[in-house]
CSV table of C-alpha atoms in Angstrom, one decimal:
chain,number,residue,atom,x,y,z
A,1,MET,CA,14.7,34.0,-6.6
A,2,ALA,CA,11.8,34.3,-4.2
A,3,LYS,CA,10.8,31.4,-1.9
A,4,TRP,CA,7.5,29.9,-2.8
A,5,THR,CA,4.9,30.0,-0.1
A,6,PRO,CA,1.5,28.3,-0.3
A,7,LYS,CA,-1.5,30.6,-0.6
A,8,HIS,CA,-3.9,28.3,1.2
A,9,GLU,CA,-3.8,25.4,3.7
A,10,ALA,CA,-3.5,21.8,2.3
A,11,PRO,CA,-6.6,19.7,2.6
A,12,GLU,CA,-6.9,16.8,5.0
A,13,PRO,CA,-5.8,13.5,3.6
A,14,LEU,CA,-8.5,11.2,2.5
A,15,GLU,CA,-9.0,8.1,4.6
A,16,GLY,CA,-10.7,5.1,3.1
A,17,PRO,CA,-10.6,1.3,3.3
A,18,VAL,CA,-6.9,1.2,3.1
A,19,VAL,CA,-6.5,-2.4,4.3
A,20,ALA,CA,-9.1,-3.7,1.8
A,21,THR,CA,-7.5,-1.8,-1.0
A,22,ILE,CA,-4.0,-3.2,-0.3
A,23,THR,CA,-5.4,-6.7,0.2
A,24,GLY,CA,-7.3,-6.5,-3.1
A,25,GLY,CA,-4.2,-5.3,-5.0
A,26,THR,CA,-2.1,-8.1,-3.5
A,27,ILE,CA,-4.6,-10.7,-4.5
A,28,LEU,CA,-4.7,-9.2,-8.0
A,29,TRP,CA,-0.9,-9.4,-8.3
A,30,PHE,CA,-0.8,-13.0,-7.1
A,31,VAL,CA,-3.7,-14.0,-9.5
A,32,LEU,CA,-1.8,-12.4,-12.4
A,33,PHE,CA,1.3,-14.4,-11.4
A,34,LEU,CA,-0.7,-17.7,-11.4
A,35,VAL,CA,-2.3,-16.9,-14.7
A,36,GLN,CA,1.1,-16.4,-16.3
A,37,LEU,CA,2.7,-19.6,-15.0
A,38,PRO,CA,1.3,-21.9,-17.7
A,39,PHE,CA,2.9,-19.6,-20.3
A,40,TYR,CA,6.3,-19.6,-18.6
A,41,GLY,CA,8.0,-21.1,-21.7
A,42,TRP,CA,6.5,-18.5,-24.0
A,43,PHE,CA,7.6,-15.6,-21.8
A,44,ASP,CA,11.1,-17.1,-21.6
A,45,ASP,CA,11.3,-17.6,-25.4
A,46,HIS,CA,10.2,-14.0,-26.1
A,47,GLY,CA,12.3,-12.3,-23.4
A,48,HIS,CA,9.4,-11.3,-21.3
A,49,LEU,CA,10.1,-13.5,-18.3
A,50,TRP,CA,10.4,-10.4,-16.1
A,51,TRP,CA,6.6,-10.0,-16.4
A,52,VAL,CA,6.1,-13.2,-14.4
A,53,TRP,CA,8.6,-12.2,-11.7
A,54,THR,CA,7.1,-8.7,-11.5
A,55,CYS,CA,3.7,-10.1,-10.6
A,56,LEU,CA,5.3,-12.3,-7.9
A,57,ALA,CA,7.3,-9.3,-6.5
A,58,GLY,CA,4.0,-7.3,-6.5
A,59,ALA,CA,2.3,-10.0,-4.5
A,60,GLY,CA,5.3,-10.2,-2.0
A,61,LEU,CA,5.5,-6.4,-1.6
A,62,GLY,CA,1.7,-6.4,-1.1
A,63,LEU,CA,2.1,-8.8,1.8
A,64,ILE,CA,4.5,-6.3,3.4
A,65,GLY,CA,2.0,-3.6,2.6
A,66,ILE,CA,-0.9,-5.5,4.3
A,67,TRP,CA,1.2,-5.9,7.4
A,68,TYR,CA,2.1,-2.2,7.4
A,69,VAL,CA,-1.4,-0.8,6.9
A,70,ARG,CA,-3.0,-3.1,9.4
A,71,GLY,CA,-0.5,-1.8,12.0
A,72,ARG,CA,-1.2,1.8,10.9
A,73,ASP,CA,-4.9,1.2,11.2
A,74,ALA,CA,-4.6,-0.3,14.6
A,75,ALA,CA,-2.4,2.7,15.8
A,76,LEU,CA,-5.0,5.2,14.4
A,77,LYS,CA,-7.8,3.4,16.3
A,78,ARG,CA,-5.8,3.3,19.5
A,79,ALA,CA,-5.0,7.1,19.2
A,80,ALA,CA,-8.7,7.9,18.5
A,81,ALA,CA,-9.8,5.7,21.5
A,82,SER,CA,-7.2,7.4,23.7
A,83,ALA,CA,-8.3,10.9,22.6
A,84,ALA,CA,-12.0,9.9,23.2
A,85,SER,CA,-11.3,8.6,26.7
A,86,GLN,CA,-9.3,11.8,27.6
A,87,ASP,CA,-12.2,14.0,26.3
A,88,ALA,CA,-14.7,12.0,28.3
A,89,SER,CA,-12.8,12.2,31.5
A,90,GLY,CA,-12.0,15.9,31.0
A,91,ASP,CA,-8.2,15.4,31.2
A,92,THR,CA,-6.0,17.3,29.0
A,93,PRO,CA,-2.8,15.9,27.6
A,94,PRO,CA,0.4,17.4,29.0
A,95,ALA,CA,1.8,20.2,27.0
A,96,THR,CA,5.1,19.6,25.3
A,97,ALA,CA,7.7,22.3,25.2
């Protein structure tokens, strides 16, 4: 069996408002949790209680996601600023072997 090799280079990843997207999703999960709370008994009677806890878990994981993407965004900005300052001063980063 022959090894598959790509015929063309992969495109650059799309960068968008990642922090805003994750924050919006987290808010949506938490709102869904709050909307379902008044119907807790109905969900429990019909065996769908996991729907409520899934929304709460989505909100909790979203908080972790917000923390992660904010750190990633800050690191990308620091790297871009560092590259811009090196380009402006004419310095080249040391080559790694």
